[in-house]
Amino acid sequence: MSLEQPAWFADVDAWWVPAVGEEVAARVRPLGFDAELRLHVECDSRAWTIQVRLLAHHLAKRLDRCLPQHQVTGVIVRPYAVPVPLVLEEHWPELVGEDLGAQILPLQFVRQGRELSTLALSAEARDRFCPLVPEVLEAARRLLGPGCALTEIPVPALYPVTVAVTASEDWDDPHIIDSVLFDTWHDVTQVYGPEHSLCFEHTAHSQADRIVAEWTAHHAGPCDDVGLTAMPPGAGAETLRAREEQLIARKPDLCLAFLADPAHPTHVVDSARAASIPVRVITPAGRTRG
């Protein structure tokens, strides 16, 4: 795909850094605009790819405000990384310990192989892993042998929790949605911990989707706080069915289904159940069931 870079594009300090902040700018590089005026960016780790994708909708709005001379309709995130060698994946539990081996996942090498990006399934596992990093780093370098460029294992990113939201076309009760979203947010905090980000994903189609987006925007902090976000469909999902399939393809942790009649589930509900994704059905009476 051909990307355009306007004359002002190269001066990232003048527009990119003020729009996203120094920390994000150090990890995420703008590449150019496509024909649909979407900004393509490249991340230096899978962890940052996850975080920026969660924030893409908000970043696009911020960039659109910061760039009055150029409309920004969206942000497309491209990861930049080298896969973790099979030998490191196989021996990872030995390097970090059997208990942490299933809770701290090696994701990819970034920065020309000098940095190993990891993902923690819990804050407790992350905190246990950090003191072990020097030992793990040395063992990994020995395992990979001469020519290994690895010099750093940063603090692991925390697993982001995603919840898909679907609803009947005629669902019109915002109060039940408000209550369920609050309950879900509370449950995620209790189960995963307050440091994990939560993203409500939807198809941007129904009135319920609009309520979810407005609720999240109202209760979230500044858009550079990853704690709570709502994400509409990404690129390449022009039809409702494509958006629904994209929603499930992302493998959310839970599907919230606001159904006027549980006997007539949405396509998202059927797809989620087929993919073994837990589904919570909410009826107009406020009753829920799995």
PDB file of C-alpha atoms in Angstrom:
ATOM      1  CA  MET A   1       0.000   0.000   0.000  1.00  0.00           C
ATOM      2  CA  SER A   2       1.323   3.426  -0.967  1.00  0.00           C
ATOM      3  CA  LEU A   3       1.500   5.937   1.901  1.00  0.00           C
ATOM      4  CA  GLU A   4       1.692   9.695   1.559  1.00  0.00           C
ATOM      5  CA  GLN A   5       3.920  11.912   3.710  1.00  0.00           C
ATOM      6  CA  PRO A   6       2.979  15.601   3.467  1.00  0.00           C
ATOM      7  CA  ALA A   7       5.743  18.213   3.504  1.00  0.00           C
ATOM      8  CA  TRP A   8       5.355  18.789   7.268  1.00  0.00           C
ATOM      9  CA  PHE A   9       5.348  15.040   8.083  1.00  0.00           C
ATOM     10  CA  ALA A  10       9.099  14.649   8.699  1.00  0.00           C
ATOM     11  CA  ASP A  11       9.102  17.152  11.559  1.00  0.00           C
ATOM     12  CA  VAL A  12       7.670  14.666  14.072  1.00  0.00           C
ATOM     13  CA  ASP A  13       8.714  16.823  17.031  1.00  0.00           C
ATOM     14  CA  ALA A  14       6.305  19.484  15.818  1.00  0.00           C
ATOM     15  CA  TRP A  15       3.181  17.312  15.504  1.00  0.00           C
ATOM     16  CA  TRP A  16       3.639  13.667  16.541  1.00  0.00           C
ATOM     17  CA  VAL A  17       5.274  14.176  19.938  1.00  0.00           C
ATOM     18  CA  PRO A  18       2.802  16.878  21.073  1.00  0.00           C
ATOM     19  CA  ALA A  19      -0.127  14.712  19.959  1.00  0.00           C
ATOM     20  CA  VAL A  20       0.859  11.408  21.579  1.00  0.00           C
ATOM     21  CA  GLY A  21       3.482  12.303  24.192  1.00  0.00           C
ATOM     22  CA  GLU A  22       7.185  11.498  24.404  1.00  0.00           C
ATOM     23  CA  GLU A  23       6.752   7.952  25.783  1.00  0.00           C
ATOM     24  CA  VAL A  24       4.459   6.830  22.959  1.00  0.00           C
ATOM     25  CA  ALA A  25       6.503   8.695  20.351  1.00  0.00           C
ATOM     26  CA  ALA A  26       9.618   6.798  21.459  1.00  0.00           C
ATOM     27  CA  ARG A  27       7.893   3.465  20.830  1.00  0.00           C
ATOM     28  CA  VAL A  28       5.558   4.219  17.934  1.00  0.00           C
ATOM     29  CA  ARG A  29       6.692   5.658  14.599  1.00  0.00           C
ATOM     30  CA  PRO A  30       4.311   7.338  12.111  1.00  0.00           C
ATOM     31  CA  LEU A  31       4.718   5.993   8.569  1.00  0.00           C
ATOM     32  CA  GLY A  32       2.288   8.023   6.454  1.00  0.00           C
ATOM     33  CA  PHE A  33      -1.323   8.438   5.365  1.00  0.00           C
ATOM     34  CA  ASP A  34      -3.249   6.127   3.062  1.00  0.00           C
ATOM     35  CA  ALA A  35      -5.877   7.157   0.509  1.00  0.00           C
ATOM     36  CA  GLU A  36      -8.584   7.044   3.211  1.00  0.00           C
ATOM     37  CA  LEU A  37      -6.638   9.565   5.343  1.00  0.00           C
ATOM     38  CA  ARG A  38      -5.742   6.944   7.955  1.00  0.00           C
ATOM     39  CA  LEU A  39      -2.364   7.317   9.638  1.00  0.00           C
ATOM     40  CA  HIS A  40      -0.284   4.134   9.594  1.00  0.00           C
ATOM     41  CA  VAL A  41       2.104   3.664  12.510  1.00  0.00           C
ATOM     42  CA  GLU A  42       4.749   1.082  13.396  1.00  0.00           C
ATOM     43  CA  CYS A  43       5.243  -0.203  16.955  1.00  0.00           C
ATOM     44  CA  ASP A  44       8.475  -1.609  18.303  1.00  0.00           C
ATOM     45  CA  SER A  45       6.828  -4.397  20.341  1.00  0.00           C
ATOM     46  CA  ARG A  46       3.682  -6.480  20.444  1.00  0.00           C
ATOM     47  CA  ALA A  47       2.830  -5.016  23.845  1.00  0.00           C
ATOM     48  CA  TRP A  48       2.806  -1.513  22.388  1.00  0.00           C
ATOM     49  CA  THR A  49       0.883  -2.774  19.365  1.00  0.00           C
ATOM     50  CA  ILE A  50      -1.859  -4.015  21.706  1.00  0.00           C
ATOM     51  CA  GLN A  51      -1.955  -0.776  23.676  1.00  0.00           C
ATOM     52  CA  VAL A  52      -1.972   1.503  20.632  1.00  0.00           C
ATOM     53  CA  ARG A  53      -4.701  -0.563  18.946  1.00  0.00           C
ATOM     54  CA  LEU A  54      -6.836  -0.110  22.052  1.00  0.00           C
ATOM     55  CA  LEU A  55      -6.261   3.636  21.834  1.00  0.00           C
ATOM     56  CA  ALA A  56      -6.387   3.988  18.049  1.00  0.00           C
ATOM     57  CA  HIS A  57      -9.849   5.587  17.983  1.00  0.00           C
ATOM     58  CA  HIS A  58      -8.879   8.154  20.629  1.00  0.00           C
ATOM     59  CA  LEU A  59      -5.500   8.841  19.019  1.00  0.00           C
ATOM     60  CA  ALA A  60      -7.187   9.531  15.684  1.00  0.00           C
ATOM     61  CA  LYS A  61      -9.448  12.108  17.338  1.00  0.00           C
ATOM     62  CA  ARG A  62      -6.513  13.747  19.112  1.00  0.00           C
ATOM     63  CA  LEU A  63      -4.449  13.842  15.913  1.00  0.00           C
ATOM     64  CA  ASP A  64      -7.386  15.304  14.028  1.00  0.00           C
ATOM     65  CA  ARG A  65      -7.499  18.133  16.570  1.00  0.00           C
ATOM     66  CA  CYS A  66      -3.727  18.636  16.494  1.00  0.00           C
ATOM     67  CA  LEU A  67      -3.571  18.650  12.688  1.00  0.00           C
ATOM     68  CA  PRO A  68      -6.220  21.094  11.457  1.00  0.00           C
ATOM     69  CA  GLN A  69      -4.420  21.190   8.105  1.00  0.00           C
ATOM     70  CA  HIS A  70      -4.869  17.436   7.534  1.00  0.00           C
ATOM     71  CA  GLN A  71      -7.921  15.320   8.375  1.00  0.00           C
ATOM     72  CA  VAL A  72      -7.180  12.063  10.229  1.00  0.00           C
ATOM     73  CA  THR A  73      -9.900   9.415   9.889  1.00  0.00           C
ATOM     74  CA  GLY A  74      -8.194   6.579  11.758  1.00  0.00           C
ATOM     75  CA  VAL A  75      -4.975   4.978  12.979  1.00  0.00           C
ATOM     76  CA  ILE A  76      -3.711   1.679  11.527  1.00  0.00           C
ATOM     77  CA  VAL A  77      -1.146  -0.093  13.703  1.00  0.00           C
ATOM     78  CA  ARG A  78       1.615  -2.163  12.124  1.00  0.00           C
ATOM     79  CA  PRO A  79       3.829  -4.185  14.466  1.00  0.00           C
ATOM     80  CA  TYR A  80       7.556  -4.327  13.941  1.00  0.00           C
ATOM     81  CA  ALA A  81       9.233  -7.305  15.495  1.00  0.00           C
ATOM     82  CA  VAL A  82      11.245 -10.494  15.128  1.00  0.00           C
ATOM     83  CA  PRO A  83       9.598 -13.743  16.293  1.00  0.00           C
ATOM     84  CA  VAL A  84      10.957 -15.398  19.416  1.00  0.00           C
ATOM     85  CA  PRO A  85      13.269 -18.297  18.407  1.00  0.00           C
ATOM     86  CA  LEU A  86      11.726 -21.719  18.973  1.00  0.00           C
ATOM     87  CA  VAL A  87      14.587 -22.731  21.260  1.00  0.00           C
ATOM     88  CA  LEU A  88      13.795 -19.828  23.603  1.00  0.00           C
ATOM     89  CA  GLU A  89      10.082 -20.665  23.641  1.00  0.00           C
ATOM     90  CA  GLU A  90      10.840 -24.304  24.441  1.00  0.00           C
ATOM     91  CA  HIS A  91      13.219 -23.481  27.294  1.00  0.00           C
ATOM     92  CA  TRP A  92      11.357 -20.443  28.633  1.00  0.00           C
ATOM     93  CA  PRO A  93       9.803 -22.282  31.636  1.00  0.00           C
ATOM     94  CA  GLU A  94      13.300 -23.444  32.617  1.00  0.00           C
ATOM     95  CA  LEU A  95      14.628 -19.882  32.446  1.00  0.00           C
ATOM     96  CA  VAL A  96      11.885 -18.207  34.500  1.00  0.00           C
ATOM     97  CA  GLY A  97      10.583 -21.146  36.564  1.00  0.00           C
ATOM     98  CA  GLU A  98       7.707 -23.492  35.834  1.00  0.00           C
ATOM     99  CA  ASP A  99       5.142 -21.401  37.749  1.00  0.00           C
ATOM    100  CA  LEU A 100       6.047 -18.148  35.979  1.00  0.00           C
ATOM    101  CA  GLY A 101       6.549 -19.862  32.637  1.00  0.00           C
ATOM    102  CA  ALA A 102       2.783 -19.940  32.060  1.00  0.00           C
ATOM    103  CA  GLN A 103       2.201 -16.418  33.385  1.00  0.00           C
ATOM    104  CA  ILE A 104       4.980 -14.446  31.677  1.00  0.00           C
ATOM    105  CA  LEU A 105       4.949 -14.953  27.910  1.00  0.00           C
ATOM    106  CA  PRO A 106       7.849 -14.100  25.591  1.00  0.00           C
ATOM    107  CA  LEU A 107       6.318 -12.218  22.676  1.00  0.00           C
ATOM    108  CA  GLN A 108       8.974 -11.004  20.272  1.00  0.00           C
ATOM    109  CA  PHE A 109      12.358  -9.378  19.807  1.00  0.00           C
ATOM    110  CA  VAL A 110      12.371  -5.660  19.012  1.00  0.00           C
ATOM    111  CA  ARG A 111      14.991  -2.963  18.419  1.00  0.00           C
ATOM    112  CA  GLN A 112      17.011  -5.157  16.068  1.00  0.00           C
ATOM    113  CA  GLY A 113      16.955  -8.066  18.499  1.00  0.00           C
ATOM    114  CA  ARG A 114      18.335  -6.105  21.446  1.00  0.00           C
ATOM    115  CA  GLU A 115      15.104  -6.191  23.474  1.00  0.00           C
ATOM    116  CA  LEU A 116      12.752  -9.045  24.398  1.00  0.00           C
ATOM    117  CA  SER A 117       9.126  -8.001  24.779  1.00  0.00           C
ATOM    118  CA  THR A 118       7.030 -10.014  27.247  1.00  0.00           C
ATOM    119  CA  LEU A 119       3.408 -10.099  28.431  1.00  0.00           C
ATOM    120  CA  ALA A 120       2.297 -10.702  32.031  1.00  0.00           C
ATOM    121  CA  LEU A 121      -1.071 -12.319  32.676  1.00  0.00           C
ATOM    122  CA  SER A 122      -1.227 -10.641  36.097  1.00  0.00           C
ATOM    123  CA  ALA A 123       0.412  -7.795  37.995  1.00  0.00           C
ATOM    124  CA  GLU A 124       1.505 -10.283  40.652  1.00  0.00           C
ATOM    125  CA  ALA A 125       3.373 -12.368  38.050  1.00  0.00           C
ATOM    126  CA  ARG A 126       4.941  -9.207  36.602  1.00  0.00           C
ATOM    127  CA  ASP A 127       6.184  -8.127  40.027  1.00  0.00           C
ATOM    128  CA  ARG A 128       7.642 -11.583  40.731  1.00  0.00           C
ATOM    129  CA  PHE A 129       9.354 -11.657  37.348  1.00  0.00           C
ATOM    130  CA  CYS A 130      11.077  -8.259  37.523  1.00  0.00           C
ATOM    131  CA  PRO A 131      13.714  -9.202  40.158  1.00  0.00           C
ATOM    132  CA  LEU A 132      14.584 -12.272  38.065  1.00  0.00           C
ATOM    133  CA  VAL A 133      15.266 -10.296  34.865  1.00  0.00           C
ATOM    134  CA  PRO A 134      19.094 -10.083  35.177  1.00  0.00           C
ATOM    135  CA  GLU A 135      19.303 -13.849  35.715  1.00  0.00           C
ATOM    136  CA  VAL A 136      16.823 -14.615  32.929  1.00  0.00           C
ATOM    137  CA  LEU A 137      18.626 -12.252  30.561  1.00  0.00           C
ATOM    138  CA  GLU A 138      21.977 -13.921  31.180  1.00  0.00           C
ATOM    139  CA  ALA A 139      20.482 -17.417  30.756  1.00  0.00           C
ATOM    140  CA  ALA A 140      18.710 -16.387  27.531  1.00  0.00           C
ATOM    141  CA  ARG A 141      21.948 -14.994  26.077  1.00  0.00           C
ATOM    142  CA  ARG A 142      23.771 -18.238  26.877  1.00  0.00           C
ATOM    143  CA  LEU A 143      20.955 -20.269  25.321  1.00  0.00           C
ATOM    144  CA  LEU A 144      20.912 -18.222  22.108  1.00  0.00           C
ATOM    145  CA  GLY A 145      24.684 -18.379  21.779  1.00  0.00           C
ATOM    146  CA  PRO A 146      27.219 -16.226  19.910  1.00  0.00           C
ATOM    147  CA  GLY A 147      25.737 -13.444  17.855  1.00  0.00           C
ATOM    148  CA  CYS A 148      22.864 -12.890  20.298  1.00  0.00           C
ATOM    149  CA  ALA A 149      22.136  -9.152  20.403  1.00  0.00           C
ATOM    150  CA  LEU A 150      19.785  -9.319  23.391  1.00  0.00           C
ATOM    151  CA  THR A 151      20.680  -6.739  26.057  1.00  0.00           C
ATOM    152  CA  GLU A 152      17.372  -5.900  27.736  1.00  0.00           C
ATOM    153  CA  ILE A 153      14.111  -7.407  28.987  1.00  0.00           C
ATOM    154  CA  PRO A 154      11.824  -4.488  29.948  1.00  0.00           C
ATOM    155  CA  VAL A 155       9.024  -4.679  32.492  1.00  0.00           C
ATOM    156  CA  PRO A 156       6.322  -6.917  30.978  1.00  0.00           C
ATOM    157  CA  ALA A 157       3.157  -5.337  29.608  1.00  0.00           C
ATOM    158  CA  LEU A 158      -0.031  -6.407  31.372  1.00  0.00           C
ATOM    159  CA  TYR A 159      -2.581  -8.549  29.570  1.00  0.00           C
ATOM    160  CA  PRO A 160      -5.367  -6.293  28.188  1.00  0.00           C
ATOM    161  CA  VAL A 161      -8.914  -7.534  28.887  1.00  0.00           C
ATOM    162  CA  THR A 162     -11.333  -7.229  25.954  1.00  0.00           C
ATOM    163  CA  VAL A 163     -15.125  -7.552  26.073  1.00  0.00           C
ATOM    164  CA  ALA A 164     -17.226  -7.774  22.902  1.00  0.00           C
ATOM    165  CA  VAL A 165     -20.633  -6.069  23.034  1.00  0.00           C
ATOM    166  CA  THR A 166     -23.573  -6.978  20.827  1.00  0.00           C
ATOM    167  CA  ALA A 167     -27.272  -6.112  21.001  1.00  0.00           C
ATOM    168  CA  SER A 168     -30.621  -6.597  19.337  1.00  0.00           C
ATOM    169  CA  GLU A 169     -31.521  -3.896  16.825  1.00  0.00           C
ATOM    170  CA  ASP A 170     -34.455  -2.769  18.973  1.00  0.00           C
ATOM    171  CA  TRP A 171     -32.614  -2.624  22.302  1.00  0.00           C
ATOM    172  CA  ASP A 172     -33.342   0.823  23.762  1.00  0.00           C
ATOM    173  CA  ASP A 173     -32.673   0.686  27.521  1.00  0.00           C
ATOM    174  CA  PRO A 174     -29.488   2.650  28.335  1.00  0.00           C
ATOM    175  CA  HIS A 175     -29.907   2.138  32.084  1.00  0.00           C
ATOM    176  CA  ILE A 176     -29.416  -1.628  31.906  1.00  0.00           C
ATOM    177  CA  ILE A 177     -26.360  -1.151  29.667  1.00  0.00           C
ATOM    178  CA  ASP A 178     -24.962   1.369  32.143  1.00  0.00           C
ATOM    179  CA  SER A 179     -25.434  -1.052  35.038  1.00  0.00           C
ATOM    180  CA  VAL A 180     -23.956  -4.045  33.194  1.00  0.00           C
ATOM    181  CA  LEU A 181     -20.903  -2.104  32.011  1.00  0.00           C
ATOM    182  CA  PHE A 182     -20.243  -0.914  35.553  1.00  0.00           C
ATOM    183  CA  ASP A 183     -20.602  -4.476  36.869  1.00  0.00           C
ATOM    184  CA  THR A 184     -18.258  -5.783  34.173  1.00  0.00           C
ATOM    185  CA  TRP A 185     -15.670  -3.113  34.919  1.00  0.00           C
ATOM    186  CA  HIS A 186     -15.870  -3.996  38.616  1.00  0.00           C
ATOM    187  CA  ASP A 187     -15.583  -7.732  37.890  1.00  0.00           C
ATOM    188  CA  VAL A 188     -12.532  -7.238  35.656  1.00  0.00           C
ATOM    189  CA  THR A 189     -10.874  -5.156  38.366  1.00  0.00           C
ATOM    190  CA  GLN A 190     -11.595  -7.847  40.949  1.00  0.00           C
ATOM    191  CA  VAL A 191     -10.468 -10.778  38.810  1.00  0.00           C
ATOM    192  CA  TYR A 192      -7.509  -9.295  36.934  1.00  0.00           C
ATOM    193  CA  GLY A 193      -6.576  -6.331  39.122  1.00  0.00           C
ATOM    194  CA  PRO A 194      -6.940  -2.552  38.719  1.00  0.00           C
ATOM    195  CA  GLU A 195      -3.832  -2.193  36.555  1.00  0.00           C
ATOM    196  CA  HIS A 196      -5.192  -4.195  33.621  1.00  0.00           C
ATOM    197  CA  SER A 197      -6.744  -2.216  30.779  1.00  0.00           C
ATOM    198  CA  LEU A 198     -10.333  -2.970  29.743  1.00  0.00           C
ATOM    199  CA  CYS A 199     -11.649  -2.430  26.234  1.00  0.00           C
ATOM    200  CA  PHE A 200     -15.291  -2.775  25.188  1.00  0.00           C
ATOM    201  CA  GLU A 201     -15.309  -3.708  21.485  1.00  0.00           C
ATOM    202  CA  HIS A 202     -18.408  -3.220  19.346  1.00  0.00           C
ATOM    203  CA  THR A 203     -19.586  -3.008  15.737  1.00  0.00           C
ATOM    204  CA  ALA A 204     -20.513   0.703  15.769  1.00  0.00           C
ATOM    205  CA  HIS A 205     -23.884  -0.278  14.309  1.00  0.00           C
ATOM    206  CA  SER A 206     -26.702  -0.262  16.840  1.00  0.00           C
ATOM    207  CA  GLN A 207     -28.036   2.231  19.348  1.00  0.00           C
ATOM    208  CA  ALA A 208     -26.551   0.033  22.070  1.00  0.00           C
ATOM    209  CA  ASP A 209     -23.098   0.386  20.476  1.00  0.00           C
ATOM    210  CA  ARG A 210     -23.431   4.156  20.618  1.00  0.00           C
ATOM    211  CA  ILE A 211     -24.457   3.962  24.274  1.00  0.00           C
ATOM    212  CA  VAL A 212     -21.385   1.827  25.030  1.00  0.00           C
ATOM    213  CA  ALA A 213     -19.074   4.287  23.269  1.00  0.00           C
ATOM    214  CA  GLU A 214     -20.618   7.279  25.077  1.00  0.00           C
ATOM    215  CA  TRP A 215     -20.550   5.507  28.450  1.00  0.00           C
ATOM    216  CA  THR A 216     -16.878   4.628  28.062  1.00  0.00           C
ATOM    217  CA  ALA A 217     -15.929   8.123  26.932  1.00  0.00           C
ATOM    218  CA  HIS A 218     -17.744   9.546  29.970  1.00  0.00           C
ATOM    219  CA  HIS A 219     -16.125   7.245  32.537  1.00  0.00           C
ATOM    220  CA  ALA A 220     -12.627   6.899  31.077  1.00  0.00           C
ATOM    221  CA  GLY A 221      -9.774   9.136  32.073  1.00  0.00           C
ATOM    222  CA  PRO A 222      -7.621  11.097  29.602  1.00  0.00           C
ATOM    223  CA  CYS A 223      -7.095   9.261  26.337  1.00  0.00           C
ATOM    224  CA  ASP A 224      -3.460   8.552  27.217  1.00  0.00           C
ATOM    225  CA  ASP A 225      -4.719   6.490  30.159  1.00  0.00           C
ATOM    226  CA  VAL A 226      -5.216   2.956  28.856  1.00  0.00           C
ATOM    227  CA  GLY A 227      -7.468   1.929  31.747  1.00  0.00           C
ATOM    228  CA  LEU A 228     -10.834   2.021  29.966  1.00  0.00           C
ATOM    229  CA  THR A 229     -11.556   2.305  26.252  1.00  0.00           C
ATOM    230  CA  ALA A 230     -14.189   1.455  23.661  1.00  0.00           C
ATOM    231  CA  MET A 231     -13.049   0.319  20.239  1.00  0.00           C
ATOM    232  CA  PRO A 232     -15.112   0.315  17.052  1.00  0.00           C
ATOM    233  CA  PRO A 233     -14.153  -1.913  14.105  1.00  0.00           C
ATOM    234  CA  GLY A 234     -10.817  -1.466  12.390  1.00  0.00           C
ATOM    235  CA  ALA A 235      -9.964  -1.156   8.744  1.00  0.00           C
ATOM    236  CA  GLY A 236     -11.339  -3.593   6.208  1.00  0.00           C
ATOM    237  CA  ALA A 237     -14.711  -4.052   7.902  1.00  0.00           C
ATOM    238  CA  GLU A 238     -17.080  -2.132   5.666  1.00  0.00           C
ATOM    239  CA  THR A 239     -20.129  -4.394   6.110  1.00  0.00           C
ATOM    240  CA  LEU A 240     -21.898  -5.289   9.348  1.00  0.00           C
ATOM    241  CA  ARG A 241     -21.122  -9.000   8.888  1.00  0.00           C
ATOM    242  CA  ALA A 242     -17.432  -8.210   8.353  1.00  0.00           C
ATOM    243  CA  ARG A 243     -17.422  -6.104  11.524  1.00  0.00           C
ATOM    244  CA  GLU A 244     -19.112  -8.895  13.474  1.00  0.00           C
ATOM    245  CA  GLU A 245     -16.603 -11.473  12.256  1.00  0.00           C
ATOM    246  CA  GLN A 246     -13.720  -9.128  13.070  1.00  0.00           C
ATOM    247  CA  LEU A 247     -15.104  -8.708  16.583  1.00  0.00           C
ATOM    248  CA  ILE A 248     -14.941 -12.452  17.282  1.00  0.00           C
ATOM    249  CA  ALA A 249     -11.662 -12.988  15.406  1.00  0.00           C
ATOM    250  CA  ARG A 250      -9.973 -10.822  18.041  1.00  0.00           C
ATOM    251  CA  LYS A 251     -10.810 -13.520  20.630  1.00  0.00           C
ATOM    252  CA  PRO A 252     -12.395 -11.335  23.342  1.00  0.00           C
ATOM    253  CA  ASP A 253     -12.410 -12.617  26.915  1.00  0.00           C
ATOM    254  CA  LEU A 254     -16.180 -12.188  27.223  1.00  0.00           C
ATOM    255  CA  CYS A 255     -19.186 -11.326  25.060  1.00  0.00           C
ATOM    256  CA  LEU A 256     -21.973  -9.158  26.506  1.00  0.00           C
ATOM    257  CA  ALA A 257     -25.231  -9.706  24.607  1.00  0.00           C
ATOM    258  CA  PHE A 258     -28.160  -7.334  25.188  1.00  0.00           C
ATOM    259  CA  LEU A 259     -31.012  -9.330  23.643  1.00  0.00           C
ATOM    260  CA  ALA A 260     -34.642  -8.263  23.474  1.00  0.00           C
ATOM    261  CA  ASP A 261     -35.493 -11.926  22.883  1.00  0.00           C
ATOM    262  CA  PRO A 262     -32.860 -14.509  23.965  1.00  0.00           C
ATOM    263  CA  ALA A 263     -34.465 -16.983  21.563  1.00  0.00           C
ATOM    264  CA  HIS A 264     -33.146 -14.834  18.705  1.00  0.00           C
ATOM    265  CA  PRO A 265     -29.438 -14.240  19.368  1.00  0.00           C
ATOM    266  CA  THR A 266     -27.275 -12.042  17.165  1.00  0.00           C
ATOM    267  CA  HIS A 267     -24.683 -13.408  14.763  1.00  0.00           C
ATOM    268  CA  VAL A 268     -21.998 -12.273  17.213  1.00  0.00           C
ATOM    269  CA  VAL A 269     -23.519 -14.419  19.969  1.00  0.00           C
ATOM    270  CA  ASP A 270     -23.649 -17.511  17.752  1.00  0.00           C
ATOM    271  CA  SER A 271     -20.063 -16.940  16.594  1.00  0.00           C
ATOM    272  CA  ALA A 272     -18.823 -16.361  20.134  1.00  0.00           C
ATOM    273  CA  ARG A 273     -20.404 -19.584  21.364  1.00  0.00           C
ATOM    274  CA  ALA A 274     -18.943 -21.489  18.415  1.00  0.00           C
ATOM    275  CA  ALA A 275     -15.503 -20.083  19.332  1.00  0.00           C
ATOM    276  CA  SER A 276     -15.990 -21.087  23.010  1.00  0.00           C
ATOM    277  CA  ILE A 277     -15.992 -17.458  24.131  1.00  0.00           C
ATOM    278  CA  PRO A 278     -18.093 -16.971  27.306  1.00  0.00           C
ATOM    279  CA  VAL A 279     -21.370 -15.184  26.560  1.00  0.00           C
ATOM    280  CA  ARG A 280     -23.410 -13.238  29.104  1.00  0.00           C
ATOM    281  CA  VAL A 281     -26.975 -12.608  27.882  1.00  0.00           C
ATOM    282  CA  ILE A 282     -28.871  -9.631  29.325  1.00  0.00           C
ATOM    283  CA  THR A 283     -32.622  -9.302  28.785  1.00  0.00           C
ATOM    284  CA  PRO A 284     -34.844  -6.177  28.994  1.00  0.00           C
ATOM    285  CA  ALA A 285     -35.919  -7.292  32.464  1.00  0.00           C
ATOM    286  CA  GLY A 286     -32.291  -7.032  33.536  1.00  0.00           C
ATOM    287  CA  ARG A 287     -31.924 -10.778  33.940  1.00  0.00           C
ATOM    288  CA  THR A 288     -28.632 -12.343  32.933  1.00  0.00           C
ATOM    289  CA  ARG A 289     -27.563 -15.825  32.053  1.00  0.00           C
ATOM    290  CA  GLY A 290     -24.468 -17.528  30.650  1.00  0.00           C
TER     291      GLY A 290
END
